[in-house]
Coordinates of C-alpha atoms and ligand atoms in Angstrom, one line a residue:
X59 CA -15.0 78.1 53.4
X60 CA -13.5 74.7 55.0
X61 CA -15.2 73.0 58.0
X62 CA -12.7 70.5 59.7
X63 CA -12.5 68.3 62.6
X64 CA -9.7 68.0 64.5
X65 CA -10.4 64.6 66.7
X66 CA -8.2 62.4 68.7
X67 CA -7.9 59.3 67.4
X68 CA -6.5 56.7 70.1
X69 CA -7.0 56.8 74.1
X70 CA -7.1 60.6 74.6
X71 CA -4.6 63.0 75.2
X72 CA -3.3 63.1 72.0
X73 CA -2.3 66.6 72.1
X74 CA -5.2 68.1 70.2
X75 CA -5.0 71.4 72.1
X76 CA -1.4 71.8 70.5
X77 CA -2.7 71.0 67.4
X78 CA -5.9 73.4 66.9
X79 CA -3.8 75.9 68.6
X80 CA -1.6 75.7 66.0
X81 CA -3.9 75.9 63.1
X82 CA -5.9 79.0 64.6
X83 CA -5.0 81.5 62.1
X84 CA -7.1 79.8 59.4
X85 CA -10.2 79.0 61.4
X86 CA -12.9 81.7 62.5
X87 CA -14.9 79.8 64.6
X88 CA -14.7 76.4 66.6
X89 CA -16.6 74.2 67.9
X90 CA -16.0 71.6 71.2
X91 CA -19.1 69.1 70.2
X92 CA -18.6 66.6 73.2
X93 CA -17.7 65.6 76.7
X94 CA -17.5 67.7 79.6
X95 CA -14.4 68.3 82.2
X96 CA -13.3 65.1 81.7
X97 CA -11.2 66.8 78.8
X98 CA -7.7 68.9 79.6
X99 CA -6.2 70.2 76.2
X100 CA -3.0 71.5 77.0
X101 CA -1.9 74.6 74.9
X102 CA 1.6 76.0 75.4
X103 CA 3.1 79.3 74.8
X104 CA 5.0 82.7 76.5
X105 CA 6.9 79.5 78.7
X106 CA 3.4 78.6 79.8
X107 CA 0.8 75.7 80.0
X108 CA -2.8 76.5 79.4
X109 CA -4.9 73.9 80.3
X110 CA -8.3 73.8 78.9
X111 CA -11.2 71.5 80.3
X112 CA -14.0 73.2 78.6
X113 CA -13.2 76.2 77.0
X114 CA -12.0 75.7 73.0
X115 CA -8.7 75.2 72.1
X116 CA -9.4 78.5 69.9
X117 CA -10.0 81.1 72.8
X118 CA -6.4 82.5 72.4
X119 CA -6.7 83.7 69.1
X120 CA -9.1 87.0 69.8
X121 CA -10.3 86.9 65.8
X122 CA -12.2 83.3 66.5
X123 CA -15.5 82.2 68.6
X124 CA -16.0 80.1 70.6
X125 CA -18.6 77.2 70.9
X126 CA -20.0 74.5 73.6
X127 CA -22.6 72.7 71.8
X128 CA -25.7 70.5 72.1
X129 CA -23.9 67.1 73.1
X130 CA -21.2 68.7 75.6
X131 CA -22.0 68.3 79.4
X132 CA -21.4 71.3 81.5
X133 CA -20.2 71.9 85.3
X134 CA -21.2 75.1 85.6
X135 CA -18.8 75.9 88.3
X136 CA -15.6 74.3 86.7
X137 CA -17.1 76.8 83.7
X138 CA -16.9 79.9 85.8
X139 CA -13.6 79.1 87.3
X140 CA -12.1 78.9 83.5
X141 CA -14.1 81.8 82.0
X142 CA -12.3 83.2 85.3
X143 CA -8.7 82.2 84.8
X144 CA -9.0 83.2 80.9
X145 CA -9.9 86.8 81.3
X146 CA -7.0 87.2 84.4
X147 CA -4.8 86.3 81.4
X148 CA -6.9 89.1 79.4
X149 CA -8.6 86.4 77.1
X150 CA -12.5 88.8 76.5
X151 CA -15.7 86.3 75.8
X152 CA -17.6 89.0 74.4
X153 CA -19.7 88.5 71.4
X154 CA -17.6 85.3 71.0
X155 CA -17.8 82.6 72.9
X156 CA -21.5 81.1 72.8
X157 CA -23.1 77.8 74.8
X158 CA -26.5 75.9 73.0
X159 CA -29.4 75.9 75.1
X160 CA -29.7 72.3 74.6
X161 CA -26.3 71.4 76.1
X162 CA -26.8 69.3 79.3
X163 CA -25.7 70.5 83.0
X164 CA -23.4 68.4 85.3
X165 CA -25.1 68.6 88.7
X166 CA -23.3 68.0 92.2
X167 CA -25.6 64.4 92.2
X168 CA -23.6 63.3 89.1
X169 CA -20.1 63.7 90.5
X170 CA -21.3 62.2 93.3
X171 CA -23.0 59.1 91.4
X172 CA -19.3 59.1 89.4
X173 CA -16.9 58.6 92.7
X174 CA -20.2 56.3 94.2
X175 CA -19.7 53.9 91.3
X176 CA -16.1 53.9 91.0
X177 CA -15.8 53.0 94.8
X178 CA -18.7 50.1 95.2
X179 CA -16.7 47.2 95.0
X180 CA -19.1 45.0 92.9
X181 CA -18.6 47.5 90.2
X182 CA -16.3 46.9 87.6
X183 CA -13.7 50.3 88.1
X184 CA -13.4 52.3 84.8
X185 CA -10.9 54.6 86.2
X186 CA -13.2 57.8 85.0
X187 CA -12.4 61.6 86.0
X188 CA -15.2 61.3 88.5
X189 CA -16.2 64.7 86.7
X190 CA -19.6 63.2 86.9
X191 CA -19.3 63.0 83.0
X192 CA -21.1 59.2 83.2
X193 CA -23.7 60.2 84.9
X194 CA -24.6 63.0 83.2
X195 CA -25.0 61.3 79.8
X196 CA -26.8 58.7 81.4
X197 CA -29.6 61.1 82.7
X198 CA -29.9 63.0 79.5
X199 CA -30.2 60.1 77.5
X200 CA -33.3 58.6 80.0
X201 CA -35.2 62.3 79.4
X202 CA -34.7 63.4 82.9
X203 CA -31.3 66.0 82.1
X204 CA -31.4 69.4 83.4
X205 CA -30.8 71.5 80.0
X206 CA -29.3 74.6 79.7
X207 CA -33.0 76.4 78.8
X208 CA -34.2 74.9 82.3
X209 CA -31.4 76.9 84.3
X210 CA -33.9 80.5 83.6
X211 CA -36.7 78.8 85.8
X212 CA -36.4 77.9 89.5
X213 CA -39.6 75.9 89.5
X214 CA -38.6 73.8 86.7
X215 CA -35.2 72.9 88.0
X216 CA -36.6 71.9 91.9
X217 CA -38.7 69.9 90.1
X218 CA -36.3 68.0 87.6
X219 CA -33.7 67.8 90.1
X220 CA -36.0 66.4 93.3
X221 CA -37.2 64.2 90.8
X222 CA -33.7 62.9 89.5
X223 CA -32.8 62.2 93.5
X224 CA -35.9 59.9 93.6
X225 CA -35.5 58.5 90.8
X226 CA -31.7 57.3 91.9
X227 CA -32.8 56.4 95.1
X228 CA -31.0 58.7 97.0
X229 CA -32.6 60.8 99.9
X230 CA -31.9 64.6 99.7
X231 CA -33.9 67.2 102.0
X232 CA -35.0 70.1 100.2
X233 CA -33.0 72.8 101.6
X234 CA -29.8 70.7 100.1
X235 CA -31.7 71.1 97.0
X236 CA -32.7 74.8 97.5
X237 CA -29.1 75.6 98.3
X238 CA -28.2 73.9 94.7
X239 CA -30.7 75.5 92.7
X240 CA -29.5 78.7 93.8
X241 CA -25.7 77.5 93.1
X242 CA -26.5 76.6 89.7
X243 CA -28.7 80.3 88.9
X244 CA -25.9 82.4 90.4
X245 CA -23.6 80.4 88.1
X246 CA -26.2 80.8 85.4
X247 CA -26.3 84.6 85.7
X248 CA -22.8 85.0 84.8
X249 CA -22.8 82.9 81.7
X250 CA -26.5 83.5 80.3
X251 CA -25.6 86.3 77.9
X252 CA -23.5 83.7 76.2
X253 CA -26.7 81.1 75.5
X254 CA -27.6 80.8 71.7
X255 CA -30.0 78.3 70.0
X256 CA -27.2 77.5 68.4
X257 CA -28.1 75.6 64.7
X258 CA -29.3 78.6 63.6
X259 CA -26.3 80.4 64.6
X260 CA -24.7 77.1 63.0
X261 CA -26.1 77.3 59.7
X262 CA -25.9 81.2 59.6
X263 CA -22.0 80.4 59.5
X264 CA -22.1 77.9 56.9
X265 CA -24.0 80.4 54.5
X266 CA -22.1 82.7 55.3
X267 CA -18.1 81.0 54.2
X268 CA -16.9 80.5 57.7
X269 CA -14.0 78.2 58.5
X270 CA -15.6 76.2 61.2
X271 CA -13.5 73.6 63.2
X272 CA -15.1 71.2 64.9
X273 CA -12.8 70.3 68.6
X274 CA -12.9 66.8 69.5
X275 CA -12.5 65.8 73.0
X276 CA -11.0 62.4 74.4
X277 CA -10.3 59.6 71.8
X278 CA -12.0 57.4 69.5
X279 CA -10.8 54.3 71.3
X280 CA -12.9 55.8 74.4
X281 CA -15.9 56.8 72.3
X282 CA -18.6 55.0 73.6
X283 CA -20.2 53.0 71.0
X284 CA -16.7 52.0 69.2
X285 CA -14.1 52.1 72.0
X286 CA -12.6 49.7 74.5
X287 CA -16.3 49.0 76.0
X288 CA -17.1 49.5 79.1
X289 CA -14.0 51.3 80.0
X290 CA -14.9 54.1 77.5
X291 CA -16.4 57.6 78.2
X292 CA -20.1 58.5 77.9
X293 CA -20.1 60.1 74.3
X294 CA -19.7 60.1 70.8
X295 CA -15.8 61.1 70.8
X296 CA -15.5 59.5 66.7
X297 CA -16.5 62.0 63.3
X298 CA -20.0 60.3 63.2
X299 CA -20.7 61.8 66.7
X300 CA -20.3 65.7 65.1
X301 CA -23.7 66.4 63.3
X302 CA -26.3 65.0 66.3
X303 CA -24.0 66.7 68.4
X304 CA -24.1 70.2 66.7
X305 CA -27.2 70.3 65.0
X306 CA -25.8 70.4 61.4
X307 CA -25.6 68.2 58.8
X308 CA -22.8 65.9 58.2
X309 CA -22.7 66.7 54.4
X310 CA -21.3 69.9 55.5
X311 CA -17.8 69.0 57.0
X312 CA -14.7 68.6 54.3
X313 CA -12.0 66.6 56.3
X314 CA -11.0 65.0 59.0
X315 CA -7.9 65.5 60.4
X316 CA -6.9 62.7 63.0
X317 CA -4.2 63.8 65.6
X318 CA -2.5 60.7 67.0
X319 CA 0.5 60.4 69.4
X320 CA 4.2 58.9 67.8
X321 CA 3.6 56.4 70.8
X322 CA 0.2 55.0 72.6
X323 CA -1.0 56.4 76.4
X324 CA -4.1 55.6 78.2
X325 CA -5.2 57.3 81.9
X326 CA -7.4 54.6 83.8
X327 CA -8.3 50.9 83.4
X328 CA -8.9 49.2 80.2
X329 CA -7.0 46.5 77.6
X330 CA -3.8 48.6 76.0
X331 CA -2.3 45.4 74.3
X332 CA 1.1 47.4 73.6
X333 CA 1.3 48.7 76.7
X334 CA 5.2 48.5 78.6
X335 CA 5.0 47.8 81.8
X336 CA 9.1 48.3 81.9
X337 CA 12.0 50.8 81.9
X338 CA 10.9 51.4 78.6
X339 CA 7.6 52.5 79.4
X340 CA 8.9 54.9 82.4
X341 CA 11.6 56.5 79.5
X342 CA 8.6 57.2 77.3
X343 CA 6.3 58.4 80.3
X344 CA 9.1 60.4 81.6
X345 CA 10.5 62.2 78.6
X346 CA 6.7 62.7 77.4
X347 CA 6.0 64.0 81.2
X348 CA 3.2 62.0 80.6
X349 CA 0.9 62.8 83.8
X350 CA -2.9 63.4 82.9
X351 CA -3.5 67.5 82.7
X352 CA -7.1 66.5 84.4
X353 CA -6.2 63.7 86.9
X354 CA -2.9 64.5 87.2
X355 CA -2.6 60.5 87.3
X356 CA 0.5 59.1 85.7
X357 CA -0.5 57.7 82.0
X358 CA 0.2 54.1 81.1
X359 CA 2.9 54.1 77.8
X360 CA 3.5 51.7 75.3
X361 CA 4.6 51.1 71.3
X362 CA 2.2 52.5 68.9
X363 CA -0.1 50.0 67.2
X364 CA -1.3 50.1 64.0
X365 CA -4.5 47.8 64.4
X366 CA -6.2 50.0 66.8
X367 CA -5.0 53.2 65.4
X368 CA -6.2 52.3 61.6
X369 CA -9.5 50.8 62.8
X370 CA -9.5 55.2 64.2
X371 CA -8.7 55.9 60.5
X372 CA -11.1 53.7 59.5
X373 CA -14.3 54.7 61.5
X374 CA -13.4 58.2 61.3
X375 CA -12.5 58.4 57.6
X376 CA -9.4 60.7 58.4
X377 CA -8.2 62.6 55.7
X378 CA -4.8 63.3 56.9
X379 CA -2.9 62.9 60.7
X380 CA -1.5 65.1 62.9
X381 CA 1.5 62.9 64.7
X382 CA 2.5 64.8 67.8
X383 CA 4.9 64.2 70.1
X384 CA 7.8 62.4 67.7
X385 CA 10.6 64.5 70.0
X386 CA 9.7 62.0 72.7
X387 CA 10.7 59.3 70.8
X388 CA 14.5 60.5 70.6
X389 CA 16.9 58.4 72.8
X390 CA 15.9 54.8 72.1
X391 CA 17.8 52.0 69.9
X392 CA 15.1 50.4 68.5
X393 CA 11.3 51.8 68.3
X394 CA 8.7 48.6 68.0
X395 CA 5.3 49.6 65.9
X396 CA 2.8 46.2 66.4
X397 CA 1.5 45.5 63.3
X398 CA -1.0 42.4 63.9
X399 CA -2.8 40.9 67.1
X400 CA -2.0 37.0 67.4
X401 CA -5.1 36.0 68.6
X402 CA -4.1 32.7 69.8
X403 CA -6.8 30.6 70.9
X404 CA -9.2 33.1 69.6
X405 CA -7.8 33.0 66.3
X406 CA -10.6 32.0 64.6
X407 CA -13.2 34.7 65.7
X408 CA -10.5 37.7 63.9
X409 CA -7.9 38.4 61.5
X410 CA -4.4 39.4 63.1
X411 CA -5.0 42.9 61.5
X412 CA -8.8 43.5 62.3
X413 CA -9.6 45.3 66.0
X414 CA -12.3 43.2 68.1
X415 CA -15.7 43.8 69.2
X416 CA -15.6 42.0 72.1
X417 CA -12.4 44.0 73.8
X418 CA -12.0 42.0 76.2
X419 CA -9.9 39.9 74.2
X420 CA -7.4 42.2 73.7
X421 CA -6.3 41.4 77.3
X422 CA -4.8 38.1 76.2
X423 CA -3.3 38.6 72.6
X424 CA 0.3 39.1 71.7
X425 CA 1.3 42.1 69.8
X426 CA 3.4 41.8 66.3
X427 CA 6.0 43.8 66.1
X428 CA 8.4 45.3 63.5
X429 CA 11.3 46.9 64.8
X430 CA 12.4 50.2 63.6
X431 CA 15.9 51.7 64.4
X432 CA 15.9 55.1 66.8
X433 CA 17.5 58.5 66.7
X434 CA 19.4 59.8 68.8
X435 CA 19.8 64.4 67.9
X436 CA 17.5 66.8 69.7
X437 CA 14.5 67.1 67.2
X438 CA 12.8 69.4 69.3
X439 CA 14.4 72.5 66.9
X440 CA 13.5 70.9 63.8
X441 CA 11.2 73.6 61.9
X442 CA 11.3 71.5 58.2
X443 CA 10.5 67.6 57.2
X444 CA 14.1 67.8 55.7
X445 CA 15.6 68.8 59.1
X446 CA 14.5 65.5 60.7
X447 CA 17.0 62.6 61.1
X448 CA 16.8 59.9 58.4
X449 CA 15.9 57.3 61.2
X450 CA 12.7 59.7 62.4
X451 CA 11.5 60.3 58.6
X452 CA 11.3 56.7 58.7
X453 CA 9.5 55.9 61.7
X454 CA 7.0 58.4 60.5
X455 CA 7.2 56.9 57.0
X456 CA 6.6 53.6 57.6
X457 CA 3.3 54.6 59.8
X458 CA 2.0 56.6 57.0
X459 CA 2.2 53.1 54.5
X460 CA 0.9 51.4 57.1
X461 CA -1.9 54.0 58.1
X462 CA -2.6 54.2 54.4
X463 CA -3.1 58.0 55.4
X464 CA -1.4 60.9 54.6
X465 CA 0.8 62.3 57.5
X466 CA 0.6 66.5 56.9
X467 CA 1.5 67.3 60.6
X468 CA 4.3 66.4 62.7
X469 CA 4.3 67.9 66.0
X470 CA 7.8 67.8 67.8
X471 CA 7.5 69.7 70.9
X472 CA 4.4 71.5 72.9
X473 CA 5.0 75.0 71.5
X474 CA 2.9 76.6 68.7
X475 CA 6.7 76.7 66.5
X476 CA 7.4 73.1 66.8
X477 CA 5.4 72.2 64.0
X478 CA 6.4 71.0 60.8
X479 CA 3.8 71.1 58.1
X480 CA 5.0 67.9 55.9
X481 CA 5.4 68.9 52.2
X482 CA 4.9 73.4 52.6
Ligands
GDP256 P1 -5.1 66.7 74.4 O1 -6.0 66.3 75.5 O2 -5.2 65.8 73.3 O3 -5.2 68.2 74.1 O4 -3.6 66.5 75.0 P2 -3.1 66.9 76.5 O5 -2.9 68.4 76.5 O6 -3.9 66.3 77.5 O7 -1.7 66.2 76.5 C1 -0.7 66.4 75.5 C2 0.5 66.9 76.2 O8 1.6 66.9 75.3 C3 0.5 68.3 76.7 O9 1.2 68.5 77.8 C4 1.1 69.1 75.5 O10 1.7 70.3 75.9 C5 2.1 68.2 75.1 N1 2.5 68.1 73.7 C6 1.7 68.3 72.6 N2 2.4 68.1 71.5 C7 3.6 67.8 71.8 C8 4.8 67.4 71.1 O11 4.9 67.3 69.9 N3 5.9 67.2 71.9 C9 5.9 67.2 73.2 N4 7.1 67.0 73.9 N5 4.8 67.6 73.9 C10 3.7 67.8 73.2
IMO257 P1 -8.8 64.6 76.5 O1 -9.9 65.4 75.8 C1 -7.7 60.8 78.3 C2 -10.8 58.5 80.3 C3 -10.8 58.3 81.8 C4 -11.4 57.0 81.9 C5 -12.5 57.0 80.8 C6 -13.9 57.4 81.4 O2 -7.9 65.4 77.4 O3 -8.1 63.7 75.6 P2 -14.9 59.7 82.2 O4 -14.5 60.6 83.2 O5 -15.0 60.3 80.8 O6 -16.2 59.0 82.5 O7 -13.8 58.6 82.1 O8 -12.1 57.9 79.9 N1 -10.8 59.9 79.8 C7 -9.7 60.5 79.2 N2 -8.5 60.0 79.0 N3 -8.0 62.0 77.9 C8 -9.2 62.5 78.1 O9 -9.6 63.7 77.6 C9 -10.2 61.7 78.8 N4 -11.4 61.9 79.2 C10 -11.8 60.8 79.8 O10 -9.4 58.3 82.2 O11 -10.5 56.0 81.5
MG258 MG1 -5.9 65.8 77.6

């Protein structure tokens, strides 16, 4: 039995989908523990992208179930329109694919609370997926969510719902709110066989030797608590966030594995101290197609930096990384890794290696850099560590020292095949 996470360890986007695609065959179940449809985890095989919002990254692989636990927020709809998509491609939820009772329900009032705040001009714009991911968190957390359990009973949910209108001052007549209701139970219909109390289904697992995976969604630089605050998501995205998310014990999970990008990307507003701004930039964003698979909007680029990424390591305690996307990297001169944050005038509140609390200051500090020399040969075929060029093994080398972690994956193109596991 093994029970791993598989969590994103910078701005999101990582290419996590790839990644627990890819390690499939040795998992029986897993487990998405957070966010909503905020999330797109790209998967790619046959000559096709498979983009997931909800659904686990495992629901290819018929032998595995499939999860949405307590501290994921669900859109019903955008659920039935995947569950929909999946089984045209011949992908069958039966007896395994299961959804906690507890997990929380994105109603139309959130998405509309999500674009509301991102347009009001005194608010500060966070650049969300207007998914109405915020706003659902923020209900659930002030004991006025709509649960899953509440979906069975039309009384319950007129009443919650009226009352959640009020209580965000917004005037709906009750007909809107009948029409809704009856939305969210015809939805409900087609999904209820698939509702579990799901620690007991959890810990029935554990006894019995499953390899669980737990799926983590965005990045730990957007986890709520520990990330670039306020322009962070809603939830717990970091290791930490797994157990109260679940309904297990944290005792019970044996490693982490951190996937991070060979270069840094972040959709929406926020401090990205490394970010290029330059030809560079649009090279990397290009060659990476580096377009958001929810948004579609075009993802800010820059040099990977070890601060931010080993204050991931850090909080997360990975075990060992996943580094995807190295093939993207092929074409340059020089690659730049930032090593410290000159804090200038702030010098005095952090060291040039330790990431802020206050991340606003990372707005104003200038990155230090190391310079490594590129590659130039199409890595994209490379199936063994030893097939790499000499200049790529040390770009990943020299992030491992300065990771201090392990590097086990590297990831050097989108399909399930272009993975080399470092050192089998
Ligand atoms: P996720 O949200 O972390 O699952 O990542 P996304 O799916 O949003 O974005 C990652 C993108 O990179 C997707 O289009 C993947 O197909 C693609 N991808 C993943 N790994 C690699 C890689 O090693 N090389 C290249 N070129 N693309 C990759
Ligand atoms: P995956 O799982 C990248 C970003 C948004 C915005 C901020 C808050 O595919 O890595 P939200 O809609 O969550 O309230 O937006 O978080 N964001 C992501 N960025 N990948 C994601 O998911 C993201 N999910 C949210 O762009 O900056
Ligand atoms: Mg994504």
């Amino acid at each position: 039995m093994s029970i791993t996470a598989v969590l994103g360890c910078l701005y999101g986007d990582e290419g996590k989908g790839k990644i627990i695609d890819a390690l499939a065959s040795d998992v029986d179940v897993t487990i998405r523990f957070q966010g909503g449809s905020n999330a797109g985890h790209t998967i790619k095989f046959d000559g096709n992208d498979h983009i997931l919002h909800l659904i686990p990254s495992g629901i290819f692989h018929s032998n595995q179930k499939c999860v949405l636990a307590t501290g994921v927020v669900i859109d019903l709809c955008q659920l039935e329109d995947e569950m929909n998509g999946l089984t045209e491609k011949g992908v069958s939820f039966s007896d395994r694919f299961y959804i906690d009772e507890r997990a929380s329900v994105v109603l139309r009032l959130h998405k509309f609370l999500d674009k509301k705040s991102e347009a009001d001009a005194n608010n500060e714009k966070i650049g969300t997926t207007q998914r109405g991911i915020g706003p659902c968190y923020t209900d659930s957390i002030s004991r006025n969510g709509v649960k899953f359990y509440d979906l069975k009973n039309k009384d319950t949910l007129q009443k919650k719902i009226t009352n959640l209108y009020l209580l965000h001052h917004i005037e709906m007549n009750e007909a809107e709110i009948l029409d809704q209701i009856e939305d969210l139970q015809n939805h409900y219909a087609k999904v209820k066989e698939y509702v579990v109390n799901l620690p007991y289904l959890v810990d029935k697992w554990i006894k019995e030797g499953k390899n669980i995976l737990f799926e983590g969604a965005q990045g730990s630089l957007l986890d709520v608590y520990f990330g670039t605050y306020p322009f962070v998501t809603s939830s717990h995205t970091i290791a930490g966030g797994i157990a109260s998310a679940v309904g297990c014990s944290p005792k019970h999970i044996d490693q982490i594995i951190g996937v991070y990008k060979s270069y840094f990307t972040r959709v929406g507003s926020g401090p990205f101290p490394t970010e290029l701004n330059d030809k560079i930039g649009e090279k990397i964003r290009e060659q990476g197609h580096e377009y958001g698979s929810t948004t579609g909007r075009p993802r800010r680029c820059g040099w990977f930096d070890v601060v931010s990424a080993k204050y991931s390591t850090m909080i997360n305690g990975v075990d060992s990384i996943a580094l995807t996307l190295l093939d993207v990297l092929t074409g340059f001169d020089t690659l730049k890794i930032c090593t410290g944050y000159d804090y200038g005038y702030h010098k005095n509140l952090y060291q040039e290696n330790e990431f802020p609390a206050d991340t606003s200051l990372l707005a104003n500090i200038k990155p230090i850099y190391i310079e490594l020399p590129g590659w130039q040969e199409d890595i994209s075929t490379c199936k063994k560590w030893n097939d790499l060029p000499e200049n790529a093994k040390q770009y990943v080398l020299t992030l491992e020292s300065l990771l201090e972690t392990p590097i086990r994956i590297v990831s050097v193109g989108p399909n399930r095949d272009q993975t080399i596991y470092v050192g089998k």
